[in-house]
Each structure stands twice: as C-alpha cells, then as structure tokens.
mmCIF file of C-alpha atoms in Angstrom:
data_model
loop_
_atom_site.group_PDB
_atom_site.id
_atom_site.type_symbol
_atom_site.label_atom_id
_atom_site.label_comp_id
_atom_site.label_asym_id
_atom_site.label_seq_id
_atom_site.Cartn_x
_atom_site.Cartn_y
_atom_site.Cartn_z
ATOM 1 C CA UNK A 1 0.000 0.000 0.000
ATOM 2 C CA UNK A 2 2.820 2.377 0.845
ATOM 3 C CA UNK A 3 4.421 1.645 -2.521
ATOM 4 C CA UNK A 4 1.100 2.226 -4.285
ATOM 5 C CA UNK A 5 0.581 5.560 -2.500
ATOM 6 C CA UNK A 6 4.085 6.647 -3.514
ATOM 7 C CA UNK A 7 3.356 5.764 -7.133
ATOM 8 C CA UNK A 8 0.109 7.738 -7.072
ATOM 9 C CA UNK A 9 1.842 10.767 -5.560
ATOM 10 C CA UNK A 10 4.607 10.584 -8.176
ATOM 11 C CA UNK A 11 2.052 10.336 -10.973
ATOM 12 C CA UNK A 12 0.134 13.333 -9.634
ATOM 13 C CA UNK A 13 3.347 15.332 -9.396
ATOM 14 C CA UNK A 14 4.127 14.422 -12.989
ATOM 15 C CA UNK A 15 0.656 15.529 -14.150
ATOM 16 C CA UNK A 16 0.929 18.756 -12.169
ATOM 17 C CA UNK A 17 4.340 19.461 -13.654
ATOM 18 C CA UNK A 18 3.044 18.750 -17.149
ATOM 19 C CA UNK A 19 0.144 21.142 -16.606
ATOM 20 C CA UNK A 20 2.514 23.897 -15.504
ATOM 21 C CA UNK A 21 4.716 23.204 -18.498
ATOM 22 C CA UNK A 22 1.762 23.525 -20.882
ATOM 23 C CA UNK A 23 0.930 26.856 -19.243
ATOM 24 C CA UNK A 24 4.521 28.100 -19.586
ATOM 25 C CA UNK A 25 4.622 27.086 -23.234
ATOM 26 C CA UNK A 26 1.409 28.949 -23.926
ATOM 27 C CA UNK A 27 -0.246 26.192 -25.930
ATOM 28 C CA UNK A 28 -3.088 27.554 -28.096
ATOM 29 C CA UNK A 29 -1.726 31.047 -27.476
ATOM 30 C CA UNK A 30 -0.167 33.032 -30.287
ATOM 31 C CA UNK A 31 1.678 36.295 -30.704
ATOM 32 C CA UNK A 32 -0.390 39.427 -31.175
ATOM 33 C CA UNK A 33 1.832 40.292 -34.136
ATOM 34 C CA UNK A 34 2.943 37.431 -36.318
ATOM 35 C CA UNK A 35 2.331 33.687 -36.589
ATOM 36 C CA UNK A 36 1.917 31.592 -33.455
ATOM 37 C CA UNK A 37 5.027 29.838 -32.206
ATOM 38 C CA UNK A 38 3.154 27.854 -29.561
ATOM 39 C CA UNK A 39 3.093 24.610 -31.535
ATOM 40 C CA UNK A 40 6.224 25.200 -33.612
ATOM 41 C CA UNK A 41 9.585 23.487 -33.288
ATOM 42 C CA UNK A 42 13.052 25.023 -33.284
ATOM 43 C CA UNK A 43 15.829 22.886 -34.699
ATOM 44 C CA UNK A 44 19.389 23.664 -33.653
ATOM 45 C CA UNK A 45 21.977 22.036 -35.923
ATOM 46 C CA UNK A 46 25.665 22.145 -35.030
ATOM 47 C CA UNK A 47 28.417 21.373 -37.528
ATOM 48 C CA UNK A 48 32.081 20.912 -36.667
ATOM 49 C CA UNK A 49 34.192 22.051 -39.603
ATOM 50 C CA UNK A 50 37.716 20.885 -40.378
ATOM 51 C CA UNK A 51 39.994 23.644 -38.980
ATOM 52 C CA UNK A 52 42.093 23.667 -42.136
ATOM 53 C CA UNK A 53 39.002 24.375 -44.231
ATOM 54 C CA UNK A 54 37.249 26.838 -41.899
ATOM 55 C CA UNK A 55 37.717 29.957 -44.028
ATOM 56 C CA UNK A 56 36.782 28.022 -47.154
ATOM 57 C CA UNK A 57 33.565 26.869 -45.490
ATOM 58 C CA UNK A 58 32.682 30.390 -44.314
ATOM 59 C CA UNK A 59 32.997 31.664 -47.880
ATOM 60 C CA UNK A 60 30.780 28.828 -49.104
ATOM 61 C CA UNK A 61 28.199 29.440 -46.358
ATOM 62 C CA UNK A 62 28.061 33.130 -47.237
ATOM 63 C CA UNK A 63 27.573 32.340 -50.901
ATOM 64 C CA UNK A 64 24.761 29.851 -50.255
ATOM 65 C CA UNK A 65 22.907 31.956 -47.626
ATOM 66 C CA UNK A 66 20.304 33.364 -50.086
ATOM 67 C CA UNK A 67 19.530 29.840 -51.279
ATOM 68 C CA UNK A 68 19.261 28.566 -47.691
ATOM 69 C CA UNK A 69 16.807 31.339 -46.847
ATOM 70 C CA UNK A 70 14.810 30.522 -49.973
ATOM 71 C CA UNK A 71 14.504 26.807 -49.259
ATOM 72 C CA UNK A 72 14.485 26.597 -45.458
ATOM 73 C CA UNK A 73 12.773 28.495 -42.562
ATOM 74 C CA UNK A 74 16.102 29.902 -41.389
ATOM 75 C CA UNK A 75 16.252 31.872 -38.143
ATOM 76 C CA UNK A 76 20.050 32.153 -37.885
ATOM 77 C CA UNK A 77 23.350 30.895 -39.294
ATOM 78 C CA UNK A 78 26.105 31.401 -36.749
ATOM 79 C CA UNK A 79 29.848 30.878 -36.422
ATOM 80 C CA UNK A 80 31.299 30.166 -32.989
ATOM 81 C CA UNK A 81 33.674 32.760 -31.536
ATOM 82 C CA UNK A 82 33.968 31.950 -27.803
ATOM 83 C CA UNK A 83 32.866 28.717 -26.158
ATOM 84 C CA UNK A 84 33.781 25.859 -23.867
ATOM 85 C CA UNK A 85 30.875 23.612 -24.927
ATOM 86 C CA UNK A 86 31.081 24.070 -28.698
ATOM 87 C CA UNK A 87 34.178 23.639 -30.801
ATOM 88 C CA UNK A 88 35.538 26.973 -31.996
ATOM 89 C CA UNK A 89 35.273 25.679 -35.546
ATOM 90 C CA UNK A 90 31.512 25.178 -35.116
ATOM 91 C CA UNK A 91 28.811 26.487 -37.412
ATOM 92 C CA UNK A 92 25.252 26.571 -36.040
ATOM 93 C CA UNK A 93 21.913 26.751 -37.870
ATOM 94 C CA UNK A 94 18.540 27.542 -36.263
ATOM 95 C CA UNK A 95 15.361 26.602 -38.145
ATOM 96 C CA UNK A 96 11.725 27.142 -37.205
ATOM 97 C CA UNK A 97 9.394 24.337 -38.268
ATOM 98 C CA UNK A 98 5.609 24.226 -38.011
ATOM 99 C CA UNK A 99 5.758 20.491 -37.216
ATOM 100 C CA UNK A 100 7.833 17.363 -37.733
ATOM 101 C CA UNK A 101 5.822 16.763 -40.920
ATOM 102 C CA UNK A 102 6.762 20.225 -42.188
ATOM 103 C CA UNK A 103 10.418 19.413 -41.530
ATOM 104 C CA UNK A 104 10.248 16.008 -43.205
ATOM 105 C CA UNK A 105 8.430 17.342 -46.262
ATOM 106 C CA UNK A 106 10.831 20.252 -46.696
ATOM 107 C CA UNK A 107 13.942 18.109 -46.316
ATOM 108 C CA UNK A 108 12.627 15.519 -48.806
ATOM 109 C CA UNK A 109 12.323 18.023 -51.652
ATOM 110 C CA UNK A 110 14.891 17.748 -54.416
ATOM 111 C CA UNK A 111 16.786 20.865 -55.496
ATOM 112 C CA UNK A 112 19.802 20.637 -57.783
ATOM 113 C CA UNK A 113 21.326 23.822 -56.356
ATOM 114 C CA UNK A 114 21.142 22.483 -52.797
ATOM 115 C CA UNK A 115 22.531 19.117 -53.848
ATOM 116 C CA UNK A 116 25.511 20.896 -55.401
ATOM 117 C CA UNK A 117 26.094 22.832 -52.175
ATOM 118 C CA UNK A 118 25.993 19.660 -50.055
ATOM 119 C CA UNK A 119 28.433 17.910 -52.363
ATOM 120 C CA UNK A 120 30.862 20.784 -51.834
ATOM 121 C CA UNK A 121 30.258 21.216 -48.087
ATOM 122 C CA UNK A 122 30.153 17.655 -46.732
ATOM 123 C CA UNK A 123 33.867 16.923 -47.209
ATOM 124 C CA UNK A 124 34.551 19.846 -44.840
ATOM 125 C CA UNK A 125 32.422 18.377 -41.999
ATOM 126 C CA UNK A 126 34.112 16.579 -39.109
ATOM 127 C CA UNK A 127 30.889 16.034 -37.140
ATOM 128 C CA UNK A 128 27.303 17.191 -37.006
ATOM 129 C CA UNK A 129 24.368 16.944 -34.603
ATOM 130 C CA UNK A 130 20.821 18.194 -34.364
ATOM 131 C CA UNK A 131 18.235 18.684 -31.602
ATOM 132 C CA UNK A 132 14.612 19.813 -31.537
ATOM 133 C CA UNK A 133 13.400 22.376 -28.987
ATOM 134 C CA UNK A 134 9.933 23.531 -28.007
ATOM 135 C CA UNK A 135 9.624 27.283 -27.421
ATOM 136 C CA UNK A 136 8.347 28.662 -24.121
ATOM 137 C CA UNK A 137 5.753 30.548 -26.133
ATOM 138 C CA UNK A 138 3.862 32.319 -23.332
ATOM 139 C CA UNK A 139 7.097 33.718 -21.890
ATOM 140 C CA UNK A 140 8.430 34.706 -25.305
ATOM 141 C CA UNK A 141 5.098 36.362 -26.081
ATOM 142 C CA UNK A 142 5.283 38.483 -22.944
ATOM 143 C CA UNK A 143 8.865 39.475 -23.839
ATOM 144 C CA UNK A 144 8.089 40.322 -27.461
ATOM 145 C CA UNK A 145 10.404 37.544 -28.692
ATOM 146 C CA UNK A 146 9.610 36.047 -32.088
ATOM 147 C CA UNK A 147 12.187 34.047 -34.113
ATOM 148 C CA UNK A 148 10.296 34.679 -37.351
ATOM 149 C CA UNK A 149 12.375 33.657 -40.397
ATOM 150 C CA UNK A 150 10.822 36.489 -42.416
ATOM 151 C CA UNK A 151 12.399 38.966 -39.991
ATOM 152 C CA UNK A 152 15.752 37.176 -39.738
ATOM 153 C CA UNK A 153 17.654 39.363 -42.215
ATOM 154 C CA UNK A 154 16.858 42.557 -40.302
ATOM 155 C CA UNK A 155 17.914 41.007 -36.985
ATOM 156 C CA UNK A 156 21.128 39.656 -38.461
ATOM 157 C CA UNK A 157 22.137 43.098 -39.663
ATOM 158 C CA UNK A 158 21.152 45.068 -36.563
ATOM 159 C CA UNK A 159 22.149 42.596 -33.831
ATOM 160 C CA UNK A 160 24.722 40.199 -35.323
ATOM 161 C CA UNK A 161 26.235 38.913 -32.067
ATOM 162 C CA UNK A 162 24.463 36.029 -30.301
ATOM 163 C CA UNK A 163 24.869 34.748 -26.755
ATOM 164 C CA UNK A 164 23.809 31.120 -26.545
ATOM 165 C CA UNK A 165 23.113 30.078 -22.946
ATOM 166 C CA UNK A 166 22.530 26.389 -22.224
ATOM 167 C CA UNK A 167 21.200 24.946 -18.941
ATOM 168 C CA UNK A 168 21.417 21.192 -18.423
ATOM 169 C CA UNK A 169 18.822 20.514 -15.751
ATOM 170 C CA UNK A 170 18.545 17.612 -13.343
ATOM 171 C CA UNK A 171 16.362 14.682 -14.390
ATOM 172 C CA UNK A 172 12.729 14.721 -13.326
ATOM 173 C CA UNK A 173 9.299 15.946 -14.342
ATOM 174 C CA UNK A 174 9.425 19.148 -12.314
ATOM 175 C CA UNK A 175 12.755 20.745 -13.239
ATOM 176 C CA UNK A 176 11.750 22.285 -16.579
ATOM 177 C CA UNK A 177 8.469 23.798 -15.283
ATOM 178 C CA UNK A 178 10.213 25.213 -12.202
ATOM 179 C CA UNK A 179 12.977 26.746 -14.320
ATOM 180 C CA UNK A 180 10.457 28.314 -16.704
ATOM 181 C CA UNK A 181 8.487 29.726 -13.768
ATOM 182 C CA UNK A 182 11.677 31.358 -12.494
ATOM 183 C CA UNK A 183 12.422 32.827 -15.922
ATOM 184 C CA UNK A 184 8.886 34.134 -16.316
ATOM 185 C CA UNK A 185 9.107 35.987 -13.015
ATOM 186 C CA UNK A 186 12.540 37.508 -13.634
ATOM 187 C CA UNK A 187 13.186 38.107 -17.341
ATOM 188 C CA UNK A 188 11.201 41.369 -17.654
ATOM 189 C CA UNK A 189 13.223 42.977 -14.848
ATOM 190 C CA UNK A 190 16.469 41.646 -16.292
ATOM 191 C CA UNK A 191 15.717 43.140 -19.708
ATOM 192 C CA UNK A 192 14.649 46.455 -18.213
ATOM 193 C CA UNK A 193 17.921 46.704 -16.290
ATOM 194 C CA UNK A 194 19.880 46.147 -19.498
ATOM 195 C CA UNK A 195 17.848 48.768 -21.354
ATOM 196 C CA UNK A 196 18.415 51.232 -18.514
ATOM 197 C CA UNK A 197 22.150 50.610 -18.980
ATOM 198 C CA UNK A 198 21.800 51.573 -22.646
ATOM 199 C CA UNK A 199 22.137 48.049 -24.050
ATOM 200 C CA UNK A 200 20.149 47.257 -27.182
ATOM 201 C CA UNK A 201 19.277 43.576 -27.157
ATOM 202 C CA UNK A 202 16.565 41.053 -27.949
ATOM 203 C CA UNK A 203 15.542 37.696 -26.574
ATOM 204 C CA UNK A 204 15.290 35.526 -29.673
ATOM 205 C CA UNK A 205 14.530 32.195 -28.066
ATOM 206 C CA UNK A 206 13.770 30.501 -24.762
ATOM 207 C CA UNK A 207 13.086 26.805 -25.294
ATOM 208 C CA UNK A 208 13.472 23.323 -23.869
ATOM 209 C CA UNK A 209 14.755 20.224 -25.622
ATOM 210 C CA UNK A 210 12.199 17.729 -26.922
ATOM 211 C CA UNK A 211 14.460 15.536 -29.099
ATOM 212 C CA UNK A 212 18.095 15.350 -28.047
ATOM 213 C CA UNK A 213 19.485 15.896 -24.550
ATOM 214 C CA UNK A 214 16.253 16.098 -22.565
ATOM 215 C CA UNK A 215 15.764 18.473 -19.627
ATOM 216 C CA UNK A 216 17.901 21.091 -21.345
ATOM 217 C CA UNK A 217 16.931 24.759 -21.625
ATOM 218 C CA UNK A 218 18.439 27.278 -24.022
ATOM 219 C CA UNK A 219 18.342 31.068 -24.131
ATOM 220 C CA UNK A 220 19.361 32.829 -27.329
ATOM 221 C CA UNK A 221 20.042 36.566 -26.961
ATOM 222 C CA UNK A 222 21.008 39.060 -29.666
ATOM 223 C CA UNK A 223 23.332 42.026 -29.210
ATOM 224 C CA UNK A 224 25.212 44.435 -31.423
ATOM 225 C CA UNK A 225 28.560 43.340 -29.965
ATOM 226 C CA UNK A 226 30.057 41.081 -27.312
ATOM 227 C CA UNK A 227 30.692 43.883 -24.807
ATOM 228 C CA UNK A 228 26.945 44.637 -24.772
ATOM 229 C CA UNK A 229 26.280 41.114 -23.538
ATOM 230 C CA UNK A 230 28.734 41.684 -20.681
ATOM 231 C CA UNK A 231 27.108 45.018 -19.821
ATOM 232 C CA UNK A 232 23.651 43.433 -19.802
ATOM 233 C CA UNK A 233 24.880 40.687 -17.496
ATOM 234 C CA UNK A 234 26.468 43.202 -15.121
ATOM 235 C CA UNK A 235 23.275 45.278 -15.033
ATOM 236 C CA UNK A 236 21.149 42.231 -14.188
ATOM 237 C CA UNK A 237 23.239 41.426 -11.115
ATOM 238 C CA UNK A 238 21.693 44.375 -9.323
ATOM 239 C CA UNK A 239 18.141 43.089 -9.863
ATOM 240 C CA UNK A 240 16.826 41.194 -6.843
ATOM 241 C CA UNK A 241 14.266 39.109 -8.743
ATOM 242 C CA UNK A 242 16.955 38.016 -11.222
ATOM 243 C CA UNK A 243 19.236 36.954 -8.365
ATOM 244 C CA UNK A 244 16.317 34.913 -7.020
ATOM 245 C CA UNK A 245 15.922 33.342 -10.455
ATOM 246 C CA UNK A 246 19.601 32.398 -10.549
ATOM 247 C CA UNK A 247 19.315 30.885 -7.079
ATOM 248 C CA UNK A 248 16.440 28.695 -8.273
ATOM 249 C CA UNK A 249 18.288 27.701 -11.440
ATOM 250 C CA UNK A 250 21.362 26.816 -9.393
ATOM 251 C CA UNK A 251 19.327 24.271 -7.437
ATOM 252 C CA UNK A 252 17.848 22.779 -10.628
ATOM 253 C CA UNK A 253 20.897 22.796 -12.887
ATOM 254 C CA UNK A 254 23.685 20.256 -13.350
ATOM 255 C CA UNK A 255 25.772 22.394 -15.726
ATOM 256 C CA UNK A 256 25.468 25.790 -17.375
ATOM 257 C CA UNK A 257 27.504 27.361 -20.141
ATOM 258 C CA UNK A 258 27.527 30.416 -22.362
ATOM 259 C CA UNK A 259 28.841 30.771 -25.910
ATOM 260 C CA UNK A 260 29.355 33.804 -28.133
ATOM 261 C CA UNK A 261 28.555 33.424 -31.813
ATOM 262 C CA UNK A 262 28.270 35.782 -34.775
ATOM 263 C CA UNK A 263 26.046 35.841 -37.817
ATOM 264 C CA UNK A 264 27.821 34.511 -40.843
#
C-alpha cells in the first residue's frame, strides 16, 4: 500500500508538472503580431568544420545563404567565436518548423542547387548533430520575442552577435516547469535593467529540448557586440528578482555554459 501511494503521488506530481509546463509554453496562445510559435519546433543544428578548411567553409556558407533562406525556414546561421561547450570551428543553424511533418516534407524536396552545395560542403564536416526544442511561447510572447524567419535578415544586420546560454537541468518531471516559472518571473526585470544601462538587445529564443538531450533549456540573446552582452549581465546582477531566479536555477541545474557566436 505504501508503494502504491508513492506511485500515485509521483504520478500526480508528474501531471501537475506537465500542466505547468503547458501553461509556460502557452499552448493555443499566439503572438499578437505574427504567426503563433506555440506549436512550432526550433531545430538547432551544429556542424564541426575541419579547422584547415574553416575559411573556405565560411565563404561557401556566405555564398549559399540566399539559397538557404529561400529553401528553409532559417532563423540564424552562426559561427562560434567563444565557447567551452562548442568547438571553436563550429557552425550553427537555427530553423523554425511548423511540425515534424513540415520538416520532413521540406527536407525531402529535391533541389539541384542544394545538392551541389551539399556535395561541396560535406567533405569539410568533421561532425554534425541536431536537436529539436519547443519554445516557451507564453514567456516569449510576454517578452516580445519572435524568431520569425521572415524577420531574420533585419535582426542579423542590426544585432549580429548572439549569446547562446545552455542549462542542463537535473532529471525529473518538475525541473523544466520550475525553471520556466523562475524565468517568467525575472526576465522582464532583467531586460529592463539592461535597457536602462543603454544596451540594445533582444531575446530571440527561450526553449526546452524535446528531441536530443532532454531536460535542457536554451536562451538565445542578440546584441550588437560582445561587450553589450557583458554590460547586460552586469546590469542584471543588481536586480533582486533576477538573483532569485539564478538561485532557483542553481538548485535545478547540473551544468550551465555560455557561448558567443556571430552571424555569418
């Protein structure tokens, strides 16, 4: 009986956590301006390029960017500049899919131009990996964040530097909902502190992993330059609610890292 009661309690906790997670994600809730992201998927693809062919690959990636934007729902194409979790010779793509079917259908289409690009690029790859993330839509909505591919070119030009923050949370049903609750309470004050310090920035993505390393959260922030990211971080340290958020995340998190990348 004791074992049965424990199982029932655990199941109820799981259901409660799932309900909170649905609320944080804002299911059936869309942006006031632009298409809903609530049911969309964000794919993050990381490529490790042969160091001896890095500059060659960057030239190729620049040349093929218009074609990539034409064929794929591209949010960002990024080259790594500073990181301890990514290789420095890493190239990262972010795509926004309406569904897994949308992804499968798009990737199955034949295009001679794309095939020619892949034939040229693949010999430069040392490794590649891909994960699917679900956006925290309700939080992003409240922050005005919208990784809309149709707006990507303007963002790339205005705010070309990206800080990629990755939280690897402890296993369990409750860690992701608790982390999102902490973010929801603190992010507005954090952003306001950065604005008060004169830092132009945007939250492009807050999401959790659905296919890949589970119980992982990512933040993707855009800045004009790396020093603006540092200034924003320094400004947030004086915000009590953000310090409370960090305290909560510290209890929930196994590892945390930050990487600087640039549009390419």
